[in-house]
Amino acid sequence: FDWDCDMEWIIPHDIPSGIYIMRLLNDQCDEEALPLFICPPLVSYNGDEGEKKKKTCILISTFTYVMYGNHARADFQPSWLDRRISWNAYPHNPCQYPNYGRSTYNFHKDESGICFASHLRPLFNLRPNYLTFGDSACSGLRHFPADTHLIAWMHHHGIDYDIVTDHELHKDGVAAIAGYQTLMTGTHPEYHTIETLNALQEFRDGYGGNLIYLGGNGFYWRVAAKDEDASMLEIRRAEDGVRTWASEPGEYYHMLDGGNYGGLWRRNDRPPQQLVGIGFAAQGNFEGMPYKRVCFSPEMEWIFKGIQSETFLGDFGFSGNGAAGFELDRTDRRLDGGEHVVFILAQSFDEGNKFMLVPEEVLTTYSNLSGCSSDQARRSDMVYFRTELGAQVFSVGSITFCGSLPWNNFDNNISTLLQNVIHQFSYG
């Protein structure tokens, strides 16, 4: 992009891995807050007890951040800026500044969909206090700002962790995460290359690594990268899926990875259910609902330790006012391969009829691929299973789950439940 270099900063070799914010101020006291994702040095893992890595790693969804970068929402209203002022939130919106480029959810001037995106430009919505929804009855946070709910929760409970980004995972493969007991995702790990997906599968099935999937609509779209540094990403919105535009016939294949078929990972024979037990099922407005506990097996009692007798989980939250919301994932035995015994721990159904089934599930006005009614299919499943190698997987099936973690100063049943899972996965 031929940007001029304004400054350089050499990262200290002993700086802890994590998310840092560089704050820039001008003479008028305007401030920019730029996130820096500092990953640990890449080391060779040989399984020795002396390995110095932390037990838990959080995968930062930088591919998803880039694909949504500068998303100019069609429902944007200038009145949203009033809330930004009253809440001291990030004051700018990409709808006001098209010269920095749009997202892959927007269009070119000829009304064709934008299929390329890069992080090598200012991204307004990649700021810690950016509000995606300016008129919601809750925080209105998505993507990176929403993921800070999880980061704050980790620090509150004193849980040590490293971070690895999608970009590092794409470049270094499973070597970037080998040696950790547990890998956690954020709220929305939607976009993946074949390299990142293969690395996660090998981490689970080759190294016996545990996975905690804390989002919804994850591992959904296949993307291609320009080079090993993934300085540019490409999306082809082929066939179906929830999308703001559709690829034209003859444009279903990537340019950047040698012409591989794009679209949904489900259409590429890699449905999310194979990796994390659940996959995208329904989408609604930015609203949340509680889960209802449905599993009382003694084998699973450890997950609910300290929650006492509550039937409902997460009937609160800063994201959508509930732990199960916005985009929901559920089980599907047709797609998960049937290799594991999957425990459905809790569920949340769209009782208010505010969600719709994703297009790839719909057959006719009265039938769908789930084999059950539409009312039953529009749900979130919280699940747990073990692999043959002993890897454990916990998935929540909701984008708004992490928004419930900080509620009541981090003292709530969603927070307790996740503490139980991390203790079992990383320290048990």
CSV table of C-alpha atoms in Angstrom, one decimal:
chain,number,residue,atom,x,y,z
A,1,PHE,CA,0.0,0.0,0.0
A,2,ASP,CA,3.1,2.2,0.1
A,3,TRP,CA,2.3,3.8,3.4
A,4,ASP,CA,5.0,6.1,4.8
A,5,CYS,CA,6.7,5.0,8.0
A,6,ASP,CA,6.0,7.3,10.9
A,7,MET,CA,7.5,5.4,13.7
A,8,GLU,CA,9.1,2.1,14.7
A,9,TRP,CA,9.0,0.2,17.9
A,10,ILE,CA,11.2,-2.8,18.7
A,11,ILE,CA,9.4,-5.4,20.7
A,12,PRO,CA,11.4,-6.4,23.8
A,13,HIS,CA,12.4,-10.0,23.7
A,14,ASP,CA,11.1,-10.6,27.3
A,15,ILE,CA,7.7,-8.9,26.9
A,16,PRO,CA,4.9,-11.2,28.0
A,17,SER,CA,2.5,-12.5,25.3
A,18,GLY,CA,-0.8,-10.6,25.3
A,19,ILE,CA,-2.9,-7.8,23.9
A,20,TYR,CA,-1.3,-4.3,24.2
A,21,ILE,CA,-2.7,-0.9,23.3
A,22,MET,CA,-0.6,1.8,21.8
A,23,ARG,CA,-2.2,5.2,22.5
A,24,LEU,CA,-1.4,8.0,20.1
A,25,LEU,CA,-2.3,11.6,20.8
A,26,ASN,CA,-1.9,14.7,18.6
A,27,ASP,CA,-1.6,18.4,19.5
A,28,GLN,CA,-5.4,18.7,19.7
A,29,CYS,CA,-5.6,15.8,22.2
A,30,ASP,CA,-7.3,13.5,19.8
A,31,GLU,CA,-6.5,9.9,20.7
A,32,GLU,CA,-6.1,6.7,18.7
A,33,ALA,CA,-5.9,3.3,20.5
A,34,LEU,CA,-4.1,0.7,18.4
A,35,PRO,CA,-4.2,-2.9,19.5
A,36,LEU,CA,-0.9,-4.9,19.3
A,37,PHE,CA,-1.1,-8.7,19.5
A,38,ILE,CA,2.2,-9.9,21.0
A,39,CYS,CA,2.7,-13.7,20.4
A,40,PRO,CA,5.3,-15.7,22.2
A,41,PRO,CA,8.5,-16.7,20.3
A,42,LEU,CA,8.1,-19.8,18.2
A,43,VAL,CA,9.9,-22.7,19.9
A,44,SER,CA,10.4,-26.3,19.0
A,45,TYR,CA,8.1,-28.5,21.0
A,46,ASN,CA,9.2,-32.0,21.8
A,47,GLY,CA,6.9,-32.9,24.6
A,48,ASP,CA,9.5,-32.6,27.4
A,49,GLU,CA,8.3,-31.7,30.9
A,50,GLY,CA,10.7,-28.8,30.8
A,51,GLU,CA,8.8,-27.0,28.2
A,52,LYS,CA,8.3,-23.4,29.4
A,53,LYS,CA,5.0,-22.6,27.6
A,54,LYS,CA,2.0,-21.6,29.6
A,55,LYS,CA,-0.8,-24.2,29.8
A,56,THR,CA,-3.5,-22.1,28.0
A,57,CYS,CA,-3.5,-20.2,24.7
A,58,ILE,CA,-6.1,-17.9,23.3
A,59,LEU,CA,-6.5,-17.9,19.5
A,60,ILE,CA,-7.2,-14.3,18.5
A,61,SER,CA,-9.5,-14.2,15.4
A,62,THR,CA,-7.5,-11.8,13.4
A,63,PHE,CA,-8.8,-13.2,10.1
A,64,THR,CA,-12.3,-12.4,11.2
A,65,TYR,CA,-11.3,-9.0,12.3
A,66,VAL,CA,-9.8,-8.3,8.9
A,67,MET,CA,-12.8,-9.6,6.9
A,68,TYR,CA,-15.1,-7.4,8.9
A,69,GLY,CA,-12.6,-4.5,8.9
A,70,ASN,CA,-14.3,-1.2,8.2
A,71,HIS,CA,-17.7,-2.8,7.9
A,72,ALA,CA,-20.1,0.0,6.8
A,73,ARG,CA,-23.4,-1.3,8.2
A,74,ALA,CA,-26.5,-0.7,6.1
A,75,ASP,CA,-28.5,0.1,9.3
A,76,PHE,CA,-26.1,2.8,10.5
A,77,GLN,CA,-27.7,6.0,11.8
A,78,PRO,CA,-26.0,9.3,12.6
A,79,SER,CA,-27.8,9.1,16.0
A,80,TRP,CA,-25.4,6.2,16.9
A,81,LEU,CA,-22.7,8.8,17.3
A,82,ASP,CA,-24.6,10.4,20.2
A,83,ARG,CA,-24.1,7.2,22.2
A,84,ARG,CA,-20.5,7.1,21.3
A,85,ILE,CA,-20.1,10.5,22.8
A,86,SER,CA,-22.1,9.8,26.0
A,87,TRP,CA,-20.3,6.5,26.5
A,88,ASN,CA,-16.9,7.8,25.7
A,89,ALA,CA,-16.7,5.2,22.9
A,90,TYR,CA,-14.6,5.4,19.7
A,91,PRO,CA,-16.0,8.5,17.9
A,92,HIS,CA,-15.6,7.4,14.3
A,93,ASN,CA,-17.5,5.0,12.1
A,94,PRO,CA,-16.4,3.5,8.7
A,95,CYS,CA,-19.7,4.7,7.1
A,96,GLN,CA,-18.3,8.3,7.4
A,97,TYR,CA,-14.9,7.5,5.9
A,98,PRO,CA,-15.1,5.3,2.7
A,99,ASN,CA,-11.6,6.4,1.6
A,100,TYR,CA,-10.1,3.9,3.9
A,101,GLY,CA,-11.7,1.0,2.1
A,102,ARG,CA,-14.8,-1.1,3.0
A,103,SER,CA,-15.1,-4.6,4.3
A,104,THR,CA,-16.0,-7.9,2.6
A,105,TYR,CA,-19.5,-7.3,3.7
A,106,ASN,CA,-19.8,-4.2,1.5
A,107,PHE,CA,-19.8,-3.5,-2.3
A,108,HIS,CA,-17.7,-1.9,-5.0
A,109,LYS,CA,-19.2,1.0,-6.9
A,110,ASP,CA,-20.5,-1.4,-9.6
A,111,GLU,CA,-22.4,-3.2,-6.8
A,112,SER,CA,-20.2,-6.3,-6.9
A,113,GLY,CA,-19.2,-7.7,-3.6
A,114,ILE,CA,-15.8,-7.0,-2.1
A,115,CYS,CA,-13.8,-10.2,-1.9
A,116,PHE,CA,-10.3,-9.0,-0.8
A,117,ALA,CA,-9.3,-7.5,2.5
A,118,SER,CA,-6.1,-6.5,4.3
A,119,HIS,CA,-5.1,-5.4,7.8
A,120,LEU,CA,-2.5,-3.0,6.3
A,121,ARG,CA,-4.7,0.0,6.6
A,122,PRO,CA,-6.6,1.8,9.4
A,123,LEU,CA,-9.5,-0.4,10.6
A,124,PHE,CA,-12.0,1.6,12.6
A,125,ASN,CA,-13.8,-1.3,14.2
A,126,LEU,CA,-10.4,-2.8,15.4
A,127,ARG,CA,-10.4,-0.5,18.4
A,128,PRO,CA,-11.0,-1.5,22.0
A,129,ASN,CA,-14.0,0.9,22.5
A,130,TYR,CA,-15.7,0.6,19.1
A,131,LEU,CA,-19.5,0.1,19.2
A,132,THR,CA,-20.9,-2.0,16.3
A,133,PHE,CA,-24.5,-1.5,17.3
A,134,GLY,CA,-25.1,2.1,18.3
A,135,ASP,CA,-28.7,1.7,19.3
A,136,SER,CA,-28.8,-1.7,21.1
A,137,ALA,CA,-30.1,-2.2,24.6
A,138,CYS,CA,-26.7,-3.6,25.7
A,139,SER,CA,-23.0,-3.0,25.1
A,140,GLY,CA,-23.2,-3.2,21.3
A,141,LEU,CA,-19.7,-4.8,21.1
A,142,ARG,CA,-18.6,-7.3,18.5
A,143,HIS,CA,-15.3,-8.9,17.4
A,144,PHE,CA,-12.2,-7.5,19.0
A,145,PRO,CA,-14.0,-5.3,21.6
A,146,ALA,CA,-16.3,-8.2,22.5
A,147,ASP,CA,-13.3,-10.5,22.9
A,148,THR,CA,-12.0,-8.2,25.6
A,149,HIS,CA,-14.7,-9.6,27.8
A,150,LEU,CA,-12.8,-12.9,27.8
A,151,ILE,CA,-9.5,-11.2,28.3
A,152,ALA,CA,-10.7,-9.2,31.3
A,153,TRP,CA,-12.2,-12.4,32.7
A,154,MET,CA,-8.8,-14.2,32.4
A,155,HIS,CA,-7.0,-11.4,34.2
A,156,HIS,CA,-9.7,-11.1,36.9
A,157,HIS,CA,-9.2,-14.8,37.8
A,158,GLY,CA,-5.4,-14.7,37.4
A,159,ILE,CA,-5.3,-17.3,34.7
A,160,ASP,CA,-2.0,-17.3,32.8
A,161,TYR,CA,-2.3,-17.4,29.0
A,162,ASP,CA,-0.5,-16.7,25.8
A,163,ILE,CA,-2.1,-15.5,22.6
A,164,VAL,CA,-1.6,-16.7,19.1
A,165,THR,CA,-3.3,-15.0,16.1
A,166,ASP,CA,-4.8,-16.5,13.0
A,167,HIS,CA,-2.0,-15.0,11.1
A,168,GLU,CA,0.7,-16.8,13.1
A,169,LEU,CA,-1.3,-20.1,13.0
A,170,HIS,CA,-1.5,-19.8,9.2
A,171,LYS,CA,2.2,-19.1,8.8
A,172,ASP,CA,3.6,-21.6,11.4
A,173,GLY,CA,0.9,-24.3,11.5
A,174,VAL,CA,0.5,-26.5,14.5
A,175,ALA,CA,4.0,-25.5,15.7
A,176,ALA,CA,2.4,-22.2,16.8
A,177,ILE,CA,0.2,-24.0,19.4
A,178,ALA,CA,1.9,-27.3,20.1
A,179,GLY,CA,2.8,-27.6,23.7
A,180,TYR,CA,-0.3,-26.0,25.2
A,181,GLN,CA,-2.7,-28.0,27.2
A,182,THR,CA,-5.7,-26.0,26.0
A,183,LEU,CA,-6.6,-23.6,23.2
A,184,MET,CA,-9.5,-21.2,23.6
A,185,THR,CA,-11.2,-19.2,20.9
A,186,GLY,CA,-12.9,-15.8,21.2
A,187,THR,CA,-16.5,-15.0,20.4
A,188,HIS,CA,-16.4,-15.3,16.6
A,189,PRO,CA,-13.7,-17.4,14.9
A,190,GLU,CA,-15.6,-17.4,11.6
A,191,TYR,CA,-12.9,-17.3,8.9
A,192,HIS,CA,-10.2,-19.8,8.3
A,193,THR,CA,-7.7,-20.9,5.7
A,194,ILE,CA,-6.9,-24.6,5.1
A,195,GLU,CA,-3.7,-24.0,7.0
A,196,THR,CA,-5.3,-22.7,10.2
A,197,LEU,CA,-8.0,-25.4,10.1
A,198,ASN,CA,-5.5,-28.2,9.6
A,199,ALA,CA,-3.4,-26.9,12.5
A,200,LEU,CA,-6.4,-26.9,14.8
A,201,GLN,CA,-7.3,-30.4,13.8
A,202,GLU,CA,-3.7,-31.6,14.3
A,203,PHE,CA,-3.5,-29.9,17.7
A,204,ARG,CA,-6.6,-31.9,18.8
A,205,ASP,CA,-6.0,-35.2,17.1
A,206,GLY,CA,-2.2,-35.3,16.8
A,207,TYR,CA,-1.2,-33.7,20.1
A,208,GLY,CA,-4.2,-34.4,22.2
A,209,GLY,CA,-4.8,-30.7,22.8
A,210,ASN,CA,-8.0,-29.5,24.4
A,211,LEU,CA,-10.3,-27.0,22.6
A,212,ILE,CA,-12.6,-24.5,24.2
A,213,TYR,CA,-14.8,-22.8,21.6
A,214,LEU,CA,-16.4,-19.8,23.2
A,215,GLY,CA,-18.3,-18.4,20.2
A,216,GLY,CA,-20.9,-18.9,17.5
A,217,ASN,CA,-20.7,-19.1,13.7
A,218,GLY,CA,-17.2,-20.4,14.0
A,219,PHE,CA,-15.1,-22.2,11.3
A,220,TYR,CA,-17.7,-21.2,8.7
A,221,TRP,CA,-16.1,-19.5,5.7
A,222,ARG,CA,-13.1,-20.7,3.8
A,223,VAL,CA,-10.6,-17.9,2.9
A,224,ALA,CA,-7.3,-17.8,1.0
A,225,ALA,CA,-4.2,-15.8,1.9
A,226,LYS,CA,-1.8,-14.0,-0.4
A,227,ASP,CA,1.3,-15.2,1.3
A,228,GLU,CA,2.5,-16.9,4.5
A,229,ASP,CA,2.1,-13.5,6.3
A,230,ALA,CA,-1.5,-13.3,5.1
A,231,SER,CA,-1.2,-9.6,4.2
A,232,MET,CA,-4.3,-10.0,2.0
A,233,LEU,CA,-7.2,-12.4,2.4
A,234,GLU,CA,-9.8,-13.5,-0.2
A,235,ILE,CA,-13.4,-14.7,0.2
A,236,ARG,CA,-15.7,-16.3,-2.4
A,237,ARG,CA,-19.3,-16.4,-1.1
A,238,ALA,CA,-20.3,-19.4,-3.1
A,239,GLU,CA,-23.5,-21.4,-3.1
A,240,ASP,CA,-25.2,-20.4,0.2
A,241,GLY,CA,-24.5,-19.3,3.8
A,242,VAL,CA,-25.4,-16.1,5.6
A,243,ARG,CA,-23.9,-13.4,3.4
A,244,THR,CA,-24.5,-9.8,2.2
A,245,TRP,CA,-23.7,-10.7,-1.4
A,246,ALA,CA,-23.3,-13.8,-3.5
A,247,SER,CA,-20.5,-14.8,-5.8
A,248,GLU,CA,-21.4,-14.9,-9.5
A,249,PRO,CA,-21.2,-18.2,-11.5
A,250,GLY,CA,-17.6,-18.9,-12.4
A,251,GLU,CA,-16.3,-16.9,-9.4
A,252,TYR,CA,-16.5,-19.6,-6.7
A,253,TYR,CA,-12.8,-20.3,-6.8
A,254,HIS,CA,-10.0,-18.5,-5.1
A,255,MET,CA,-7.3,-16.6,-6.9
A,256,LEU,CA,-4.7,-16.4,-4.1
A,257,ASP,CA,-4.3,-20.1,-3.2
A,258,GLY,CA,-4.1,-21.6,-6.7
A,259,GLY,CA,-7.8,-21.8,-7.5
A,260,ASN,CA,-9.2,-23.8,-4.6
A,261,TYR,CA,-13.0,-23.9,-4.2
A,262,GLY,CA,-14.2,-21.2,-1.8
A,263,GLY,CA,-17.5,-20.8,0.1
A,264,LEU,CA,-18.5,-22.6,3.3
A,265,TRP,CA,-16.2,-25.1,5.0
A,266,ARG,CA,-19.3,-27.2,5.2
A,267,ARG,CA,-19.4,-27.4,1.4
A,268,ASN,CA,-15.7,-28.3,1.4
A,269,ASP,CA,-16.3,-31.4,3.5
A,270,ARG,CA,-15.0,-29.8,6.7
A,271,PRO,CA,-18.1,-28.8,8.7
A,272,PRO,CA,-17.4,-27.2,12.1
A,273,GLN,CA,-19.1,-30.1,13.8
A,274,GLN,CA,-16.1,-32.3,12.9
A,275,LEU,CA,-13.8,-30.1,15.0
A,276,VAL,CA,-15.9,-28.6,17.8
A,277,GLY,CA,-19.1,-30.7,17.8
A,278,ILE,CA,-21.5,-27.9,16.7
A,279,GLY,CA,-22.0,-25.6,13.8
A,280,PHE,CA,-24.0,-22.5,12.7
A,281,ALA,CA,-27.7,-23.0,12.9
A,282,ALA,CA,-29.6,-19.7,13.4
A,283,GLN,CA,-29.1,-16.0,13.3
A,284,GLY,CA,-31.1,-13.2,14.9
A,285,ASN,CA,-30.8,-9.7,16.2
A,286,PHE,CA,-28.2,-8.7,18.8
A,287,GLU,CA,-30.3,-10.3,21.6
A,288,GLY,CA,-29.4,-13.0,24.1
A,289,MET,CA,-31.3,-15.7,26.0
A,290,PRO,CA,-30.4,-18.0,28.9
A,291,TYR,CA,-29.4,-21.6,28.5
A,292,LYS,CA,-31.4,-24.3,30.3
A,293,ARG,CA,-29.3,-27.2,31.8
A,294,VAL,CA,-30.4,-30.5,30.2
A,295,CYS,CA,-27.5,-32.8,31.3
A,296,PHE,CA,-27.5,-34.3,34.8
A,297,SER,CA,-25.2,-37.2,34.1
A,298,PRO,CA,-22.8,-37.8,37.0
A,299,GLU,CA,-20.0,-37.8,34.4
A,300,MET,CA,-20.6,-34.2,33.7
A,301,GLU,CA,-21.3,-32.9,37.2
A,302,TRP,CA,-17.8,-31.4,37.4
A,303,ILE,CA,-18.8,-28.8,34.9
A,304,PHE,CA,-21.6,-27.5,37.1
A,305,LYS,CA,-19.7,-27.6,40.4
A,306,GLY,CA,-20.5,-24.6,42.5
A,307,ILE,CA,-23.6,-23.6,40.4
A,308,GLN,CA,-25.9,-25.2,43.0
A,309,SER,CA,-29.4,-25.9,41.7
A,310,GLU,CA,-29.8,-23.2,39.0
A,311,THR,CA,-31.7,-24.5,36.0
A,312,PHE,CA,-31.0,-21.4,33.9
A,313,LEU,CA,-27.6,-20.3,33.0
A,314,GLY,CA,-26.7,-16.8,31.7
A,315,ASP,CA,-30.0,-15.0,31.9
A,316,PHE,CA,-27.8,-11.8,31.9
A,317,GLY,CA,-24.9,-10.3,30.0
A,318,PHE,CA,-23.4,-7.2,28.4
A,319,SER,CA,-23.8,-8.7,25.0
A,320,GLY,CA,-27.5,-9.0,24.1
A,321,ASN,CA,-28.5,-9.3,27.7
A,322,GLY,CA,-28.1,-13.1,27.6
A,323,ALA,CA,-25.4,-15.8,27.2
A,324,ALA,CA,-27.0,-17.5,24.2
A,325,GLY,CA,-27.6,-15.0,21.4
A,326,PHE,CA,-27.2,-13.4,18.0
A,327,GLU,CA,-25.7,-16.4,16.2
A,328,LEU,CA,-26.3,-19.9,17.5
A,329,ASP,CA,-24.6,-23.2,16.8
A,330,ARG,CA,-26.0,-26.7,17.4
A,331,THR,CA,-25.2,-30.4,17.1
A,332,ASP,CA,-25.8,-32.4,13.9
A,333,ARG,CA,-24.9,-36.1,14.0
A,334,ARG,CA,-25.0,-36.1,10.2
A,335,LEU,CA,-22.1,-33.7,10.0
A,336,ASP,CA,-19.9,-34.5,13.0
A,337,GLY,CA,-18.8,-37.9,11.7
A,338,GLY,CA,-20.3,-39.8,14.7
A,339,GLU,CA,-16.9,-40.6,16.1
A,340,HIS,CA,-17.4,-39.2,19.6
A,341,VAL,CA,-20.0,-39.4,22.4
A,342,VAL,CA,-21.2,-35.8,22.5
A,343,PHE,CA,-22.8,-34.6,25.8
A,344,ILE,CA,-25.4,-31.8,25.3
A,345,LEU,CA,-25.0,-29.9,28.6
A,346,ALA,CA,-27.4,-27.0,28.1
A,347,GLN,CA,-29.6,-25.6,25.4
A,348,SER,CA,-31.3,-22.4,24.4
A,349,PHE,CA,-34.2,-22.3,22.0
A,350,ASP,CA,-35.6,-19.4,20.1
A,351,GLU,CA,-38.9,-19.3,22.0
A,352,GLY,CA,-39.5,-15.7,20.9
A,353,ASN,CA,-39.3,-16.5,17.2
A,354,LYS,CA,-36.6,-13.8,16.7
A,355,PHE,CA,-34.1,-16.0,14.8
A,356,MET,CA,-34.0,-17.5,11.4
A,357,LEU,CA,-32.4,-20.8,10.2
A,358,VAL,CA,-29.3,-20.3,8.2
A,359,PRO,CA,-29.9,-20.7,4.4
A,360,GLU,CA,-27.9,-24.0,4.1
A,361,GLU,CA,-30.3,-25.6,6.5
A,362,VAL,CA,-33.5,-24.6,4.7
A,363,LEU,CA,-35.2,-27.0,2.2
A,364,THR,CA,-38.8,-25.7,1.8
A,365,THR,CA,-41.1,-23.4,3.7
A,366,TYR,CA,-42.0,-26.3,6.0
A,367,SER,CA,-38.9,-28.5,6.1
A,368,ASN,CA,-35.2,-28.3,6.8
A,369,LEU,CA,-32.1,-30.5,6.9
A,370,SER,CA,-32.2,-31.0,10.7
A,371,GLY,CA,-34.9,-33.6,10.6
A,372,CYS,CA,-36.9,-31.7,13.3
A,373,SER,CA,-39.1,-28.7,13.2
A,374,SER,CA,-37.7,-25.2,12.6
A,375,ASP,CA,-38.6,-24.2,16.2
A,376,GLN,CA,-36.4,-27.1,17.4
A,377,ALA,CA,-33.6,-26.4,15.0
A,378,ARG,CA,-33.2,-22.7,16.0
A,379,ARG,CA,-31.2,-23.3,19.1
A,380,SER,CA,-27.8,-23.2,20.8
A,381,ASP,CA,-26.2,-26.4,22.2
A,382,MET,CA,-23.5,-26.2,24.8
A,383,VAL,CA,-21.5,-29.5,24.4
A,384,TYR,CA,-18.6,-31.5,25.7
A,385,PHE,CA,-16.8,-34.6,24.3
A,386,ARG,CA,-13.6,-36.5,24.4
A,387,THR,CA,-11.6,-37.8,21.4
A,388,GLU,CA,-9.9,-41.2,21.2
A,389,LEU,CA,-6.6,-39.6,22.0
A,390,GLY,CA,-8.1,-38.1,25.2
A,391,ALA,CA,-8.4,-34.5,23.9
A,392,GLN,CA,-11.4,-32.7,25.5
A,393,VAL,CA,-13.6,-30.3,23.6
A,394,PHE,CA,-16.1,-27.8,25.2
A,395,SER,CA,-18.2,-25.6,22.9
A,396,VAL,CA,-20.9,-23.0,23.8
A,397,GLY,CA,-22.6,-22.3,20.5
A,398,SER,CA,-23.2,-18.6,21.0
A,399,ILE,CA,-21.6,-15.3,20.0
A,400,THR,CA,-22.9,-13.5,23.2
A,401,PHE,CA,-21.5,-16.1,25.7
A,402,CYS,CA,-18.4,-14.1,26.7
A,403,GLY,CA,-20.5,-11.0,27.3
A,404,SER,CA,-21.9,-12.7,30.4
A,405,LEU,CA,-18.5,-13.5,32.0
A,406,PRO,CA,-17.9,-10.0,33.5
A,407,TRP,CA,-21.5,-9.6,34.8
A,408,ASN,CA,-21.8,-8.9,38.5
A,409,ASN,CA,-18.1,-8.3,38.8
A,410,PHE,CA,-17.3,-11.7,37.3
A,411,ASP,CA,-19.4,-13.5,40.0
A,412,ASN,CA,-22.1,-15.5,38.1
A,413,ASN,CA,-22.9,-19.0,36.9
A,414,ILE,CA,-21.4,-18.6,33.4
A,415,SER,CA,-18.1,-17.4,35.0
A,416,THR,CA,-18.2,-20.4,37.4
A,417,LEU,CA,-18.9,-22.9,34.6
A,418,LEU,CA,-16.0,-21.7,32.5
A,419,GLN,CA,-13.6,-21.7,35.5
A,420,ASN,CA,-14.6,-25.4,36.0
A,421,VAL,CA,-13.8,-26.2,32.4
A,422,ILE,CA,-10.4,-24.4,32.3
A,423,HIS,CA,-9.4,-26.0,35.6
A,424,GLN,CA,-10.2,-29.5,34.2
A,425,PHE,CA,-8.7,-28.9,30.8
A,426,SER,CA,-5.4,-27.1,31.8
A,427,TYR,CA,-4.8,-28.1,35.4
A,428,GLY,CA,-6.8,-31.2,36.0
